[in-house]
mmCIF file of C-alpha atoms in Angstrom:
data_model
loop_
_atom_site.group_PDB
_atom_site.id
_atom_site.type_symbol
_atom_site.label_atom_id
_atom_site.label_comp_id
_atom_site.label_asym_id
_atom_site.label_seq_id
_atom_site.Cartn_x
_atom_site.Cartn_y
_atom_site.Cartn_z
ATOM 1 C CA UNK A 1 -153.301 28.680 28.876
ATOM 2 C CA UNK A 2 -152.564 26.326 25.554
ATOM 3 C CA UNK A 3 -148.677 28.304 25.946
ATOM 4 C CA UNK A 4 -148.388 26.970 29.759
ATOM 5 C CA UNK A 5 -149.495 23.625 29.036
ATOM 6 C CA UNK A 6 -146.812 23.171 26.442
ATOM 7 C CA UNK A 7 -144.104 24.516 28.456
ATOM 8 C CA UNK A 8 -144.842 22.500 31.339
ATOM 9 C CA UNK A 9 -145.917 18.850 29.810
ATOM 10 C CA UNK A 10 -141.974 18.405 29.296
ATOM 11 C CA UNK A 11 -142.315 17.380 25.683
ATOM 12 C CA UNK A 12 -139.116 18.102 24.048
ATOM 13 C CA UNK A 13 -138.581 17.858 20.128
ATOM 14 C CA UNK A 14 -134.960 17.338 19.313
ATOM 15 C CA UNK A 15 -134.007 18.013 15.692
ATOM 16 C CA UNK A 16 -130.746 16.440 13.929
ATOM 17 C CA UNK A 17 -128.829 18.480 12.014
ATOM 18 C CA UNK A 18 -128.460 15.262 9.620
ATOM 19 C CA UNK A 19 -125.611 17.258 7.261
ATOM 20 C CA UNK A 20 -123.401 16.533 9.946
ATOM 21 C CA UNK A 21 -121.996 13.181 10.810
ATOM 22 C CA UNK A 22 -120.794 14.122 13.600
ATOM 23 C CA UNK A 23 -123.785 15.681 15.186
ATOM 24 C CA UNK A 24 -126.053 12.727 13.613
ATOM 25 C CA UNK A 25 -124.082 10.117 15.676
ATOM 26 C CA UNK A 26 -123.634 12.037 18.813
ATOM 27 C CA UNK A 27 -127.643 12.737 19.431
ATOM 28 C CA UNK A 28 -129.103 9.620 18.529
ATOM 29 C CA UNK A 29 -126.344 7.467 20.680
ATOM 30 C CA UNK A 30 -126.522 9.713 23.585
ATOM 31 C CA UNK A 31 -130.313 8.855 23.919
ATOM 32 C CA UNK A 32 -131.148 5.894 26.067
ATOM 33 C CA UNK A 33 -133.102 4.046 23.335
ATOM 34 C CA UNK A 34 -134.965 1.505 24.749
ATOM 35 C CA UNK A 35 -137.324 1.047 21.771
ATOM 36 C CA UNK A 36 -137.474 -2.189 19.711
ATOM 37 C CA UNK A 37 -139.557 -4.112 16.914
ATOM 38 C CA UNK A 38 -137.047 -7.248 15.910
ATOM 39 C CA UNK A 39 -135.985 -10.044 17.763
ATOM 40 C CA UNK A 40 -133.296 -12.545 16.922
ATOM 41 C CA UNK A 41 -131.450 -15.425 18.689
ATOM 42 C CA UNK A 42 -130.690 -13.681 22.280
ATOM 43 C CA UNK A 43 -130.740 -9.843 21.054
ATOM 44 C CA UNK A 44 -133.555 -7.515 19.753
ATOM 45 C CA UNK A 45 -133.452 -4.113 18.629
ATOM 46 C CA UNK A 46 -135.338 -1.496 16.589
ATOM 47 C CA UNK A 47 -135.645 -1.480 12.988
ATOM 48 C CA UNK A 48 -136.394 2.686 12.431
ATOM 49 C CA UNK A 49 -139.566 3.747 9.663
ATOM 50 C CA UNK A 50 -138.143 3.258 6.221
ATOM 51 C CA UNK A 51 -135.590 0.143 6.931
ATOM 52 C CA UNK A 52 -136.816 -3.203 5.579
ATOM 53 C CA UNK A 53 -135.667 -6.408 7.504
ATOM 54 C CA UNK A 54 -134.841 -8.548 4.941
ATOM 55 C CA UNK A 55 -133.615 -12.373 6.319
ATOM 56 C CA UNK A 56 -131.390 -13.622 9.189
ATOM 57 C CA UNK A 57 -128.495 -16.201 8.849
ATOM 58 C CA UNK A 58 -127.372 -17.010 12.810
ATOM 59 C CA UNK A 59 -126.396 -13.699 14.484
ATOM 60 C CA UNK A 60 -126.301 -11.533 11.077
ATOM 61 C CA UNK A 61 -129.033 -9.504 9.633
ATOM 62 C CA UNK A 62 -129.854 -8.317 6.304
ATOM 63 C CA UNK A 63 -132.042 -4.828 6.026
ATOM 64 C CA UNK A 64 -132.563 -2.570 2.972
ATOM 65 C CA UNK A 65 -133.807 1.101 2.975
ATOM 66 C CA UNK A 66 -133.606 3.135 -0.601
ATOM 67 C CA UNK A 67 -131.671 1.519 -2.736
ATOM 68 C CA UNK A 68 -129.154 0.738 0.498
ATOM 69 C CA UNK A 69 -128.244 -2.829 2.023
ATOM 70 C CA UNK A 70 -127.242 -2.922 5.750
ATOM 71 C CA UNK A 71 -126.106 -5.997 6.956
ATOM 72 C CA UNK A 72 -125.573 -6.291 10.548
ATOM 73 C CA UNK A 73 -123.376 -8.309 12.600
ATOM 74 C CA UNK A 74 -124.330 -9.259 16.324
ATOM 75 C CA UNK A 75 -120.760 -10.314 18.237
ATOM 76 C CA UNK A 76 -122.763 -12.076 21.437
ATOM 77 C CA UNK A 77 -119.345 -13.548 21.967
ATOM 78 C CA UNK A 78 -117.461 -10.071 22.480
ATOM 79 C CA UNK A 79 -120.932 -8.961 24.356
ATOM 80 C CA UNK A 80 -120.468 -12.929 27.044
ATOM 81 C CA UNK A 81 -116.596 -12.342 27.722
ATOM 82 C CA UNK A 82 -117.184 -7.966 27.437
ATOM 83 C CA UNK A 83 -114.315 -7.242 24.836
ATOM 84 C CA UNK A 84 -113.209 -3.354 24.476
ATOM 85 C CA UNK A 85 -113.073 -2.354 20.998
ATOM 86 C CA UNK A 86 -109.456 -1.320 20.021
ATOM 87 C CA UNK A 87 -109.769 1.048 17.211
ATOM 88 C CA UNK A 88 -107.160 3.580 16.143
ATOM 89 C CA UNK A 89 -108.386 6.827 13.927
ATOM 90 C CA UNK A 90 -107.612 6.509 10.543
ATOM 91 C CA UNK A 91 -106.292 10.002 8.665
ATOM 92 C CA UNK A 92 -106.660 8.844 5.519
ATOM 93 C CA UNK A 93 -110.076 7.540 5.702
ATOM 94 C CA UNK A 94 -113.100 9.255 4.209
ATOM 95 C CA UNK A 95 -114.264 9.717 7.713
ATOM 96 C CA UNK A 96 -112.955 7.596 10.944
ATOM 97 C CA UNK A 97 -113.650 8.289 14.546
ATOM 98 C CA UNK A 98 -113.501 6.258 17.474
ATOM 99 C CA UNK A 99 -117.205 6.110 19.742
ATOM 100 C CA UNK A 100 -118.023 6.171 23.411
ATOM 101 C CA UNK A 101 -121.360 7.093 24.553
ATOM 102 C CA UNK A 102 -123.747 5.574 27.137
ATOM 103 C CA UNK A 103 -120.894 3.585 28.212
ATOM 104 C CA UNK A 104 -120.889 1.818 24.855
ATOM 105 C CA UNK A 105 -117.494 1.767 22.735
ATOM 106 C CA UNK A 106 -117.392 1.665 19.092
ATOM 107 C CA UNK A 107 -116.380 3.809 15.620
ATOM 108 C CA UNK A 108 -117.227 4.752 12.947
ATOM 109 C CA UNK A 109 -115.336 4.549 9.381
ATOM 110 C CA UNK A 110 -116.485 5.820 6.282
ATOM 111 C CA UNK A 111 -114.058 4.477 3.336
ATOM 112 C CA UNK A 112 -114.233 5.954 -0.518
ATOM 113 C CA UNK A 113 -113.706 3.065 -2.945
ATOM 114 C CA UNK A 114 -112.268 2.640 -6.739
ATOM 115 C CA UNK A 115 -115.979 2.299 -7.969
ATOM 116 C CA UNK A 116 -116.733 5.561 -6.598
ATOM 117 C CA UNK A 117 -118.628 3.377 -3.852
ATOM 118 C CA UNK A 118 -118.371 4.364 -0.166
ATOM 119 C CA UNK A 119 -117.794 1.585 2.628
ATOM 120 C CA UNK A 120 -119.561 2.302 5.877
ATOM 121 C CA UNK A 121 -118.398 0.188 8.717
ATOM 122 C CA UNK A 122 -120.120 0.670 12.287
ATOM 123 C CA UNK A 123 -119.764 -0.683 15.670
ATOM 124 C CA UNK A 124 -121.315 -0.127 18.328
ATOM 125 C CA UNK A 125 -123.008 -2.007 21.730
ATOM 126 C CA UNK A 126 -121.106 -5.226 20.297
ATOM 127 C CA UNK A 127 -122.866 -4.792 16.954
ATOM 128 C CA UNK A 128 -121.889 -4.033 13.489
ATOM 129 C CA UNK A 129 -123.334 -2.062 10.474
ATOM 130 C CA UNK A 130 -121.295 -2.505 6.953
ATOM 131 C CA UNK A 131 -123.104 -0.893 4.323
ATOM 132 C CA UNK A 132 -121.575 -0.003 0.813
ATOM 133 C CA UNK A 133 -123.353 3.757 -0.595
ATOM 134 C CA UNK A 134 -123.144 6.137 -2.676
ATOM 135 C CA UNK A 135 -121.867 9.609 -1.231
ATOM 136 C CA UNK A 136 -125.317 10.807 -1.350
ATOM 137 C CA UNK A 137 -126.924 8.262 0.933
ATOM 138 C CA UNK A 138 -123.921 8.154 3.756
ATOM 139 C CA UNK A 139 -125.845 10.557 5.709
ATOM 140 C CA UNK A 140 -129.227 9.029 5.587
ATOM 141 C CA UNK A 141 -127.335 5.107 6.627
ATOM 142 C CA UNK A 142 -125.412 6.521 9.622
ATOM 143 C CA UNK A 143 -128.819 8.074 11.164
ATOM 144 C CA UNK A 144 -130.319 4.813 10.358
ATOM 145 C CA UNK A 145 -127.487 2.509 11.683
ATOM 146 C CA UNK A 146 -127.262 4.923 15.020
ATOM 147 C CA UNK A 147 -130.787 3.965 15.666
ATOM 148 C CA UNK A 148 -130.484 0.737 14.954
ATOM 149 C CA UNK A 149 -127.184 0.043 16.971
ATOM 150 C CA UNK A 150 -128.376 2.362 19.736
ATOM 151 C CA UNK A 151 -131.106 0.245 20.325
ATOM 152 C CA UNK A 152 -129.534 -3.582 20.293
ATOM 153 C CA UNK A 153 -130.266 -5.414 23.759
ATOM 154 C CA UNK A 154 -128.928 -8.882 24.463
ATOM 155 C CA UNK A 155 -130.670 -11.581 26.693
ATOM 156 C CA UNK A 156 -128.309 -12.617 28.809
ATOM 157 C CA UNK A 157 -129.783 -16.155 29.845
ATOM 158 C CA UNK A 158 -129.869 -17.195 25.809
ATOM 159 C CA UNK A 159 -126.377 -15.800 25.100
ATOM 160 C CA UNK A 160 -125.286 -18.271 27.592
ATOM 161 C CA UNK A 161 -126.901 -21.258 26.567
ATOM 162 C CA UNK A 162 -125.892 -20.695 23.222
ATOM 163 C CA UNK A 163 -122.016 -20.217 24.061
ATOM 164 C CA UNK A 164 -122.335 -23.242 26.761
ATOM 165 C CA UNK A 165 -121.315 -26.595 23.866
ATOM 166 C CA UNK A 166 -122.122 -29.109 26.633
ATOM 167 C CA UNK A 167 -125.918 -27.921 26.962
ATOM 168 C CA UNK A 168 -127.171 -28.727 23.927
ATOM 169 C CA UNK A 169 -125.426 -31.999 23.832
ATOM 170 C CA UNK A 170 -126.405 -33.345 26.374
ATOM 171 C CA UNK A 171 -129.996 -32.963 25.682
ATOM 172 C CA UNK A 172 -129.664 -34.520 21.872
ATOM 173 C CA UNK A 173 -131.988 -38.081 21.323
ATOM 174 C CA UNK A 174 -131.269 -39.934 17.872
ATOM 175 C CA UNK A 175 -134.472 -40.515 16.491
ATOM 176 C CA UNK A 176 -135.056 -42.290 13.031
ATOM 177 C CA UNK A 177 -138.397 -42.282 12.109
ATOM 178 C CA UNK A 178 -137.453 -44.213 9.102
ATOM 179 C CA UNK A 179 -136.600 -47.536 11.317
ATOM 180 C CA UNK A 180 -138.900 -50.708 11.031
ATOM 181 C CA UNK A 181 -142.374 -50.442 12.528
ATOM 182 C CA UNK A 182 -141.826 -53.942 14.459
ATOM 183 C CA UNK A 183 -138.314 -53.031 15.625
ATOM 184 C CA UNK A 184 -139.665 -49.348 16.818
ATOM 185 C CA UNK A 185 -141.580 -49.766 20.055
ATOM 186 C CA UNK A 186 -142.766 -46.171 19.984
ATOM 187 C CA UNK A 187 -145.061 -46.765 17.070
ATOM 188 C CA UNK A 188 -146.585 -49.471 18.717
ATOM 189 C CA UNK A 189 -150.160 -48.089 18.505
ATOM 190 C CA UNK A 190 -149.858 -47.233 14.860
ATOM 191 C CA UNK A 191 -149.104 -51.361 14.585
ATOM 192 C CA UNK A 192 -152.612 -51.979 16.215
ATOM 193 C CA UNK A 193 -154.242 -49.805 14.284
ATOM 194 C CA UNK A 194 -153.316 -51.342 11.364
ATOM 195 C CA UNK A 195 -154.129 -54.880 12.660
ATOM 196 C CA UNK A 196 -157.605 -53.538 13.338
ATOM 197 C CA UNK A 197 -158.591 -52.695 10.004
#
């Protein structure tokens, strides 16, 4: 009975073969990740166990995991006006390959440094990964940076108002709270309060 249970609850367990780039990149984008636990300025995504989110300047994130920084780039603009990423395969790279799953372009390019250092550079969903490793750890930051990237949703409405210049403008009130109480009519009430004690 416990057997027919499990074969018809329609759990599945999928296992990544995480020696593999290839195979790494390929299971966790094909999944329809819908999973998140960060939110920034008109985009929120999911931050996987192990990955520490570090700060935020604008659209660009700063995560750590084992020794590793991430640092990732959100390109709302390229997500507003829907750019296609034009990529071309690089030979002589460590590892280069151009990405289209879920109907989401990218690549992904692995270059070996002078230092012995490895740049990893990956877009995705109008996102961006860099990450600079040692050999070792390439594996373990392309599983993490597929999750992450995989899972980056953008609010349209917010996107907007930040790429619209005359919005914000128009809204803007100089207001010097350093001006003279008897020349500032809005502090009126502090004035009386003062004459009253």
């Amino acid at each position: 009975m416990l057997v027919s249970i499990i074969l018809f609850t329609g759990c599945t367990v999928v296992r990544i073969d995480t020696t593999n780039i290839d195979n790494i990149v390929s299971v966790v984008l094909s999944k329809n990740n819908t999973l998140y636990n960060r939110v920034g300025k008109g985009y929120k995504y999911y931050v996987p166990r192990g990955v520490t989110y570090i700060d935020t300047t604008e659209l660009n994130d700063k995560l750590y995991s084992n020794g590793n920084y991430y640092y990732l780039y959100i390109d709302a603009v390229s997500y507003y006006h829907k750019v296609e990423t034009d990529y071309k395969e690089d030979p002589n790279a460590y590892y280069s390959k151009k990405i289209d799953a879920n109907g989401k372009e990218g690549y992904l390019e692995i270059q070996k440094q002078t230092n012995g250092k490895y740049v990893i550079e990956f877009v995705y969903n109008y996102a961006k990964i860099e990450a600079m490793v040692d050999e070792k750890s390439i594996n373990e930051v392309v599983l993490n940076a597929s999750y992450i990237l995989s899972t980056v949703k953008f609010n349209n409405k917010v996107i907007k108002l930040m790429l619209n210049e005359n919005y914000f403008t128009n809204k803007e009130e100089k207001y010097d709270i350093f001006e003279d109480k008897e020349n500032n009519s809005s502090n009126s009430h502090l004035v009386e309060y003062e004459e009253d004690n």
